[in-house]
Short mmCIF file of C-alpha atoms and ligand atoms in Angstrom, two decimals:
data_model
loop_
_atom_site.label_atom_id
_atom_site.label_comp_id
_atom_site.label_asym_id
_atom_site.label_seq_id
_atom_site.Cartn_x
_atom_site.Cartn_y
_atom_site.Cartn_z
CA UNK A 915 -18.18 -62.29 92.35
CA UNK A 916 -17.03 -58.72 92.74
CA UNK A 917 -17.35 -56.78 89.46
CA UNK A 918 -14.31 -54.76 88.35
CA UNK A 919 -15.72 -51.63 86.70
CA UNK A 920 -13.81 -49.48 84.23
CA UNK A 921 -13.46 -45.73 84.81
CA UNK A 922 -15.77 -44.77 81.95
CA UNK A 923 -19.42 -43.75 81.56
CA UNK A 924 -20.60 -47.35 81.59
CA UNK A 925 -18.60 -48.22 84.73
CA UNK A 926 -19.86 -45.13 86.53
CA UNK A 927 -23.46 -45.92 85.55
CA UNK A 928 -23.12 -49.46 86.88
CA UNK A 929 -21.53 -48.25 90.14
CA UNK A 930 -24.35 -45.74 90.58
CA UNK A 931 -26.98 -48.38 89.90
CA UNK A 932 -25.49 -50.80 92.45
CA UNK A 933 -25.18 -48.09 95.12
CA UNK A 934 -28.80 -47.11 94.48
CA UNK A 935 -29.80 -50.73 95.16
CA UNK A 936 -28.07 -50.57 98.54
CA UNK A 937 -25.05 -52.59 97.42
CA UNK A 938 -21.43 -51.79 98.30
CA UNK A 939 -19.07 -50.34 95.69
CA UNK A 940 -15.43 -49.49 96.30
CA UNK A 941 -14.13 -46.45 94.42
CA UNK A 942 -10.80 -44.68 94.22
CA UNK A 943 -10.15 -41.19 95.52
CA UNK A 944 -6.94 -39.14 95.58
CA UNK A 945 -6.17 -40.49 99.09
CA UNK A 946 -7.13 -44.18 99.33
CA UNK A 947 -9.90 -46.43 97.99
CA UNK A 948 -13.18 -46.06 99.83
CA UNK A 949 -15.74 -48.76 100.60
CA UNK A 950 -18.87 -46.93 99.49
CA UNK A 951 -22.51 -47.36 100.36
CA UNK A 952 -25.62 -45.16 100.16
CA UNK A 953 -25.29 -43.06 103.32
CA UNK A 954 -29.06 -42.56 103.52
CA UNK A 955 -29.70 -46.33 103.62
CA UNK A 956 -29.27 -47.90 107.10
CA UNK A 957 -28.91 -51.38 105.66
CA UNK A 958 -26.18 -50.33 103.24
CA UNK A 959 -24.29 -48.61 106.07
CA UNK A 960 -24.61 -51.68 108.31
CA UNK A 961 -23.26 -53.76 105.42
CA UNK A 962 -20.16 -51.53 105.29
CA UNK A 963 -19.37 -52.30 108.94
CA UNK A 964 -20.02 -56.00 108.31
CA UNK A 965 -17.68 -56.09 105.29
CA UNK A 966 -14.90 -54.33 107.23
CA UNK A 967 -15.39 -56.49 110.33
CA UNK A 968 -15.11 -53.41 112.50
CA UNK A 969 -15.46 -54.28 116.19
CA UNK A 970 -17.15 -50.93 116.86
CA UNK A 971 -19.16 -48.36 114.91
CA UNK A 972 -16.63 -45.68 114.03
CA UNK A 973 -18.30 -42.74 112.37
CA UNK A 974 -17.87 -42.72 108.59
CA UNK A 975 -17.00 -39.91 106.19
CA UNK A 976 -19.69 -38.88 103.69
CA UNK A 977 -18.51 -38.05 100.18
CA UNK A 978 -19.98 -35.41 97.86
CA UNK A 979 -19.33 -34.11 94.33
CA UNK A 980 -19.03 -30.49 95.52
CA UNK A 981 -19.25 -28.21 98.55
CA UNK A 982 -22.86 -27.18 97.83
CA UNK A 983 -24.00 -30.78 98.08
CA UNK A 984 -21.95 -31.36 101.25
CA UNK A 985 -23.31 -28.26 102.97
CA UNK A 986 -26.90 -29.42 102.51
CA UNK A 987 -26.26 -32.10 105.17
CA UNK A 988 -24.25 -30.12 107.74
CA UNK A 989 -24.33 -26.61 109.17
CA UNK A 990 -21.30 -24.89 107.69
CA UNK A 991 -19.69 -21.94 109.47
CA UNK A 992 -17.34 -19.27 108.15
CA UNK A 993 -14.21 -21.37 108.70
CA UNK A 994 -15.80 -24.29 106.87
CA UNK A 995 -16.61 -22.10 103.87
CA UNK A 996 -13.07 -20.73 103.72
CA UNK A 997 -11.48 -24.18 103.98
CA UNK A 998 -13.84 -25.61 101.36
CA UNK A 999 -12.94 -22.75 99.05
CA UNK A 1000 -9.21 -23.35 99.60
CA UNK A 1001 -8.98 -27.16 99.71
CA UNK A 1002 -11.99 -28.81 98.05
CA UNK A 1003 -11.91 -30.90 96.04
CA UNK A 1004 -9.05 -32.34 98.09
CA UNK A 1005 -7.90 -34.49 101.02
CA UNK A 1006 -9.60 -32.54 103.81
CA UNK A 1007 -12.55 -33.82 105.85
CA UNK A 1008 -14.62 -31.39 107.92
CA UNK A 1009 -16.65 -32.42 110.98
CA UNK A 1010 -19.71 -30.18 111.42
CA UNK A 1011 -23.13 -30.38 113.11
CA UNK A 1012 -25.77 -32.30 111.17
CA UNK A 1013 -28.66 -30.27 109.82
CA UNK A 1014 -32.02 -30.90 111.50
CA UNK A 1015 -33.37 -32.81 108.50
CA UNK A 1016 -30.06 -34.42 107.54
CA UNK A 1017 -30.88 -37.48 105.40
CA UNK A 1018 -27.75 -39.40 106.41
CA UNK A 1019 -28.27 -42.61 108.41
CA UNK A 1020 -27.58 -42.18 112.14
CA UNK A 1021 -25.50 -45.34 111.95
CA UNK A 1022 -23.16 -43.69 109.42
CA UNK A 1023 -22.41 -41.01 112.01
CA UNK A 1024 -22.25 -43.61 114.83
CA UNK A 1025 -25.14 -41.79 116.47
CA UNK A 1026 -23.24 -38.49 116.82
CA UNK A 1027 -24.85 -35.14 116.16
CA UNK A 1028 -21.95 -34.22 113.89
CA UNK A 1029 -21.04 -35.53 110.46
CA UNK A 1030 -17.72 -35.77 108.62
CA UNK A 1031 -17.96 -34.54 105.01
CA UNK A 1032 -15.51 -34.34 102.15
CA UNK A 1033 -15.22 -33.69 98.41
CA UNK A 1034 -12.55 -35.96 96.92
CA UNK A 1035 -10.22 -34.64 94.23
CA UNK A 1036 -10.78 -37.40 91.71
CA UNK A 1037 -12.74 -36.86 88.50
CA UNK A 1038 -14.16 -40.38 88.25
CA UNK A 1039 -15.17 -40.48 91.91
CA UNK A 1040 -16.84 -37.09 91.63
CA UNK A 1041 -18.62 -38.06 88.41
CA UNK A 1042 -20.04 -41.06 90.26
CA UNK A 1043 -21.03 -38.93 93.26
CA UNK A 1044 -22.71 -36.39 90.96
CA UNK A 1045 -24.62 -39.13 89.19
CA UNK A 1046 -25.88 -40.85 92.32
CA UNK A 1047 -26.86 -37.46 93.79
CA UNK A 1048 -26.90 -38.55 97.43
CA UNK A 1049 -24.22 -38.82 100.13
CA UNK A 1050 -21.95 -41.87 99.87
CA UNK A 1051 -20.47 -43.13 103.15
CA UNK A 1052 -17.03 -44.61 102.66
CA UNK A 1053 -14.36 -45.72 105.10
CA UNK A 1054 -11.07 -46.90 103.66
CA UNK A 1055 -11.69 -50.15 101.79
CA UNK A 1056 -9.60 -52.45 103.99
CA UNK A 1057 -10.67 -54.91 106.61
CA UNK A 1058 -10.37 -53.57 110.13
CA UNK A 1059 -6.76 -53.43 111.29
CA UNK A 1060 -5.24 -53.78 107.80
CA UNK A 1061 -3.57 -51.12 105.67
CA UNK A 1062 -5.60 -48.83 103.47
CA UNK A 1063 -5.75 -49.83 99.79
CA UNK A 1064 -4.43 -47.54 97.07
CA UNK A 1065 -5.22 -49.65 94.00
CA UNK A 1066 -8.29 -51.57 92.82
CA UNK A 1067 -6.22 -54.78 93.10
CA UNK A 1068 -5.57 -54.10 96.80
CA UNK A 1069 -9.31 -53.79 97.32
CA UNK A 1070 -10.03 -57.04 95.47
CA UNK A 1071 -7.40 -58.81 97.57
CA UNK A 1072 -9.00 -57.53 100.81
CA UNK A 1073 -12.71 -57.53 100.11
CA UNK A 1074 -13.36 -59.68 97.07
CA UNK A 1075 -16.75 -61.43 97.30
CA UNK A 1076 -17.82 -59.16 100.20
CA UNK A 1077 -18.73 -56.22 97.95
CA UNK A 1078 -20.62 -55.87 94.69
CA UNK A 1079 -18.01 -53.97 92.68
CA UNK A 1080 -14.83 -51.96 92.54
CA UNK A 1081 -14.69 -48.93 90.27
CA UNK A 1082 -11.09 -48.92 89.02
CA UNK A 1083 -9.93 -45.34 89.45
CA UNK A 1084 -6.24 -46.10 89.02
CA UNK A 1085 -3.58 -45.78 91.73
CA UNK A 1086 -4.28 -43.12 94.38
CA UNK A 1087 -2.10 -40.04 93.97
CA UNK A 1088 -1.92 -38.97 97.64
CA UNK A 1089 -1.87 -42.40 99.26
CA UNK A 1090 -2.57 -41.28 102.82
CA UNK A 1091 -6.03 -40.57 104.20
CA UNK A 1092 -7.60 -37.14 104.35
CA UNK A 1093 -6.90 -34.73 107.18
CA UNK A 1094 -9.88 -34.75 109.59
CA UNK A 1095 -10.65 -31.40 111.20
CA UNK A 1096 -13.42 -30.89 113.76
CA UNK A 1097 -15.09 -27.49 113.25
CA UNK A 1098 -18.16 -28.25 115.35
CA UNK A 1099 -16.93 -26.47 118.48
CA UNK A 1100 -15.20 -23.21 119.46
CA UNK A 1101 -11.74 -24.34 118.37
CA UNK A 1102 -10.78 -26.04 115.15
CA UNK A 1103 -9.40 -29.40 116.34
CA UNK A 1104 -7.18 -31.71 114.30
CA UNK A 1105 -8.53 -35.25 114.71
CA UNK A 1106 -6.31 -36.96 112.13
CA UNK A 1107 -3.31 -35.63 110.23
CA UNK A 1108 -3.55 -36.40 106.52
CA UNK A 1109 -3.23 -35.16 102.96
CA UNK A 1110 -3.63 -31.43 103.73
CA UNK A 1111 -1.01 -30.10 106.15
CA UNK A 1112 -1.86 -28.32 109.38
CA UNK A 1113 0.31 -25.42 108.23
CA UNK A 1114 -1.83 -24.99 105.11
CA UNK A 1115 -5.01 -25.11 107.19
CA UNK A 1116 -3.62 -22.59 109.69
CA UNK A 1117 -2.70 -20.19 106.91
CA UNK A 1118 -6.39 -20.20 105.95
CA UNK A 1119 -8.23 -20.10 109.30
CA UNK A 1120 -5.57 -19.42 111.95
CA UNK A 1121 -4.56 -21.62 114.86
CA UNK A 1122 -5.68 -25.23 115.00
CA UNK A 1123 -5.54 -27.09 118.30
CA UNK A 1124 -4.33 -30.64 118.69
CA UNK A 1125 -5.81 -31.79 121.95
CA UNK A 1126 -4.57 -35.18 121.01
CA UNK A 1127 -1.04 -36.17 120.14
CA UNK A 1128 -0.46 -36.27 116.39
CA UNK A 1129 -1.40 -39.57 114.83
CA UNK A 1130 -3.70 -40.53 117.68
CA UNK A 1131 -7.38 -40.37 116.95
CA UNK A 1132 -9.84 -38.94 119.41
CA UNK A 1133 -11.28 -42.10 120.89
CA UNK A 1134 -14.52 -43.09 119.22
CA UNK A 1135 -15.62 -44.16 122.71
CA UNK A 1136 -15.13 -40.63 123.99
CA UNK A 1137 -17.13 -39.29 121.09
CA UNK A 1138 -19.86 -41.87 121.48
CA UNK A 1139 -20.42 -41.01 125.14
CA UNK A 1140 -21.83 -37.66 123.98
CA UNK A 1141 -24.69 -39.51 122.53
CA UNK A 1142 -25.67 -42.01 125.18
CA UNK A 1143 -29.43 -42.07 125.82
CA UNK A 1144 -30.68 -40.11 128.86
CA UNK A 1145 -32.63 -43.14 130.06
CA UNK A 1146 -30.46 -45.64 132.00
CA UNK A 1147 -29.70 -48.76 129.99
CA UNK A 1148 -29.94 -52.26 131.49
CA UNK A 1149 -28.12 -54.94 129.48
CA UNK A 1150 -28.76 -58.68 129.08
CA UNK A 1151 -32.34 -58.41 130.27
CA UNK A 1152 -34.12 -61.74 130.68
CA UNK A 1153 -37.31 -60.15 131.99
CA UNK A 1154 -38.86 -56.72 131.67
CA UNK A 1155 -41.17 -54.49 133.76
CA UNK A 1156 -44.12 -52.41 132.53
CA UNK A 1157 -42.29 -49.15 133.37
CA UNK A 1158 -39.36 -50.18 131.16
CA UNK A 1159 -38.82 -49.81 127.43
CA UNK A 1160 -37.54 -52.95 125.74
CA UNK A 1161 -34.87 -53.09 123.07
CA UNK A 1162 -35.64 -56.53 121.67
CA UNK A 1163 -33.69 -58.93 119.48
CA UNK A 1164 -35.51 -61.95 118.12
CA UNK A 1165 -38.83 -62.91 119.77
CA UNK A 1166 -39.53 -60.07 122.26
CA UNK A 1167 -39.87 -60.69 126.01
CA UNK A 1168 -43.44 -60.03 127.13
CA UNK A 1169 -44.52 -57.27 129.51
CA UNK A 1170 -42.65 -54.12 128.46
CA UNK A 1171 -44.34 -50.70 128.33
CA UNK A 1172 -42.92 -50.10 124.87
CA UNK A 1173 -40.87 -52.24 122.54
CA UNK A 1174 -38.50 -51.58 119.65
CA UNK A 1175 -37.41 -54.81 117.99
CA UNK A 1176 -34.00 -54.56 116.34
CA UNK A 1177 -34.70 -57.68 114.31
CA UNK A 1178 -37.53 -60.13 114.86
CA UNK A 1179 -35.66 -62.52 112.56
CA UNK A 1180 -32.47 -62.24 114.74
CA UNK A 1181 -30.52 -60.78 111.79
CA UNK A 1182 -27.48 -58.85 113.03
CA UNK A 1183 -27.16 -56.67 109.91
CA UNK A 1184 -30.78 -55.58 110.25
CA UNK A 1185 -30.21 -54.99 113.97
CA UNK A 1186 -27.16 -52.79 113.34
CA UNK A 1187 -29.07 -50.80 110.75
CA UNK A 1188 -31.81 -50.03 113.28
CA UNK A 1189 -29.73 -49.60 116.45
CA UNK A 1190 -29.39 -45.80 116.67
CA UNK A 1191 -32.93 -45.17 115.50
CA UNK A 1192 -34.08 -47.58 118.22
CA UNK A 1193 -32.08 -45.88 120.98
CA UNK A 1194 -33.50 -42.49 119.98
CA UNK A 1195 -37.05 -43.81 119.86
CA UNK A 1196 -36.87 -45.64 123.22
CA UNK A 1197 -35.11 -42.72 124.92
CA UNK A 1198 -38.06 -40.53 123.95
CA UNK A 1199 -40.75 -42.60 125.73
CA UNK A 1200 -39.66 -41.59 129.25
CA UNK A 1201 -39.28 -45.11 130.67
CA UNK A 1202 -37.43 -46.00 133.92
CA UNK A 1203 -34.87 -48.03 131.96
CA UNK A 1204 -34.17 -49.25 128.52
CA UNK A 1205 -33.91 -53.01 129.01
CA UNK A 1206 -31.80 -54.66 126.33
CA UNK A 1207 -32.20 -58.33 125.42
CA UNK A 1208 -28.96 -60.33 124.94
CA UNK A 1209 -27.43 -59.97 121.49
CA UNK A 1210 -24.98 -62.57 120.16
CA UNK A 1211 -21.36 -61.43 120.13
CA UNK A 1212 -20.30 -62.62 116.67
CA UNK A 1213 -20.12 -60.64 113.42
CA UNK A 1214 -21.83 -57.25 113.71
CA UNK A 1215 -23.02 -58.31 117.18
CA UNK A 1216 -19.59 -57.30 118.50
CA UNK A 1217 -20.04 -53.73 117.32
CA UNK A 1218 -23.64 -53.62 118.52
CA UNK A 1219 -22.64 -54.86 121.97
CA UNK A 1220 -19.71 -52.43 122.09
CA UNK A 1221 -22.07 -49.53 121.45
CA UNK A 1222 -24.65 -50.80 123.96
CA UNK A 1223 -22.01 -51.22 126.68
CA UNK A 1224 -21.01 -47.58 126.14
CA UNK A 1225 -24.65 -46.55 126.32
CA UNK A 1226 -24.98 -48.47 129.61
CA UNK A 1227 -21.72 -47.18 131.15
CA UNK A 1228 -22.12 -44.99 134.25
CA UNK A 1229 -22.07 -41.27 133.46
O1 LIG B 1358 -9.12 -40.23 102.83
C1 LIG B 1358 -10.08 -40.59 103.49
O2 LIG B 1358 -10.58 -39.89 104.38
C2 LIG B 1358 -10.69 -41.98 103.17
C3 LIG B 1358 -11.32 -41.88 101.78
C4 LIG B 1358 -12.03 -43.16 101.40
O3 LIG B 1358 -12.19 -40.77 101.72
N1 LIG B 1358 -11.64 -42.36 104.15
C5 LIG B 1358 -11.28 -42.75 105.41
O4 LIG B 1358 -12.34 -43.14 106.21
O5 LIG B 1358 -10.14 -42.74 105.82
P1 LIG B 1358 -12.15 -43.91 107.59
O6 LIG B 1358 -13.53 -44.39 108.00
O7 LIG B 1358 -11.11 -44.97 107.48
O8 LIG B 1358 -11.74 -42.78 108.61
C6 LIG B 1358 -12.68 -41.81 109.01
C7 LIG B 1358 -12.12 -40.99 110.13
C8 LIG B 1358 -12.08 -41.79 111.41
O9 LIG B 1358 -10.89 -41.48 112.09
C9 LIG B 1358 -13.29 -41.29 112.17
O10 LIG B 1358 -13.16 -41.44 113.55
C10 LIG B 1358 -13.37 -39.83 111.71
O11 LIG B 1358 -12.98 -39.88 110.37
N2 LIG B 1358 -14.74 -39.30 111.79
C11 LIG B 1358 -15.77 -39.56 110.96
N3 LIG B 1358 -16.89 -38.93 111.37
C12 LIG B 1358 -16.56 -38.24 112.47
C13 LIG B 1358 -17.28 -37.39 113.37
N4 LIG B 1358 -18.59 -37.11 113.21
N5 LIG B 1358 -16.60 -36.86 114.40
C14 LIG B 1358 -15.28 -37.14 114.58
N6 LIG B 1358 -14.55 -37.93 113.77
C15 LIG B 1358 -15.17 -38.48 112.74
MG1 LIG B 1359 -9.34 -46.37 107.70
#
């Protein structure tokens, strides 16, 4: 049963406790309800993707109580500081390079070297974020392909029994998602229009480019290709050579030079949680190929296979 938590000290304490245990808690922000999990916990992040039934690992936004906390996980530049000053707390998400020792799960960032961070303008949400004192990853709390929820009841209708609790923060005042702005490169690039207008952003930092037509997201596939391993990837391996590194699932094939097992118990949530760490580790051994054992295509297996196909695509 999903607990419905009241927006008071007790409700916040319970939400914080559940998040700390790696459970999923939906909470309201000024934009839409988020499906929150401890962003530093791979298993919690994998559980978010499982609950949403996302067919691929889109990178998630990390939520913080204030700009100081956010800027401990990413490398902020001058434009980021000015925008944070002007619009945080508020419906603006900034994409910036991860710090070297960033504690956020690689899965939360879909393996990218950037991270999306935001400080929501909602007192209850921020009180919870302050109390938990670590980044909370939260996509909108709908199942993939459905509309974003703006009340606790919407969340219960969509995700009841898939998540531990919903912190009732009342109806969302903005009702559309945050504006996502990529500040990791030369130009500031609008990735998603949202609660803060482009005009307001431009009055703070100057011109913003829209390489992509308004309303259309930069393809996660395009983004993900930045982070393919250098070592060629061979999918659906049924045998493996000593000069290959093996990405195993279930009982590992014998004979590989090095092995990273995503889940000896063939558990797809565990496998998703370990996927990006595994690709990094196997890429570092200098093998001829990374041979990947077949992974079932149901549940989180769809997203895992989607990511592996991108990693194996010719570059
Ligand atoms: O208002 C909002 O932003 C809500 C509330 C809960 O905060 N969250 C939300 O999350 O809409 P989600 O996962 O539904 O959308 C996140 C967007 C996606 O379009 C994703 O591609 C983009 O942010 N994004 C996240 N990390 C990124 C990154 N490192 N680089 C580029 N885009 C990123
Ligand atoms: Mg969404």
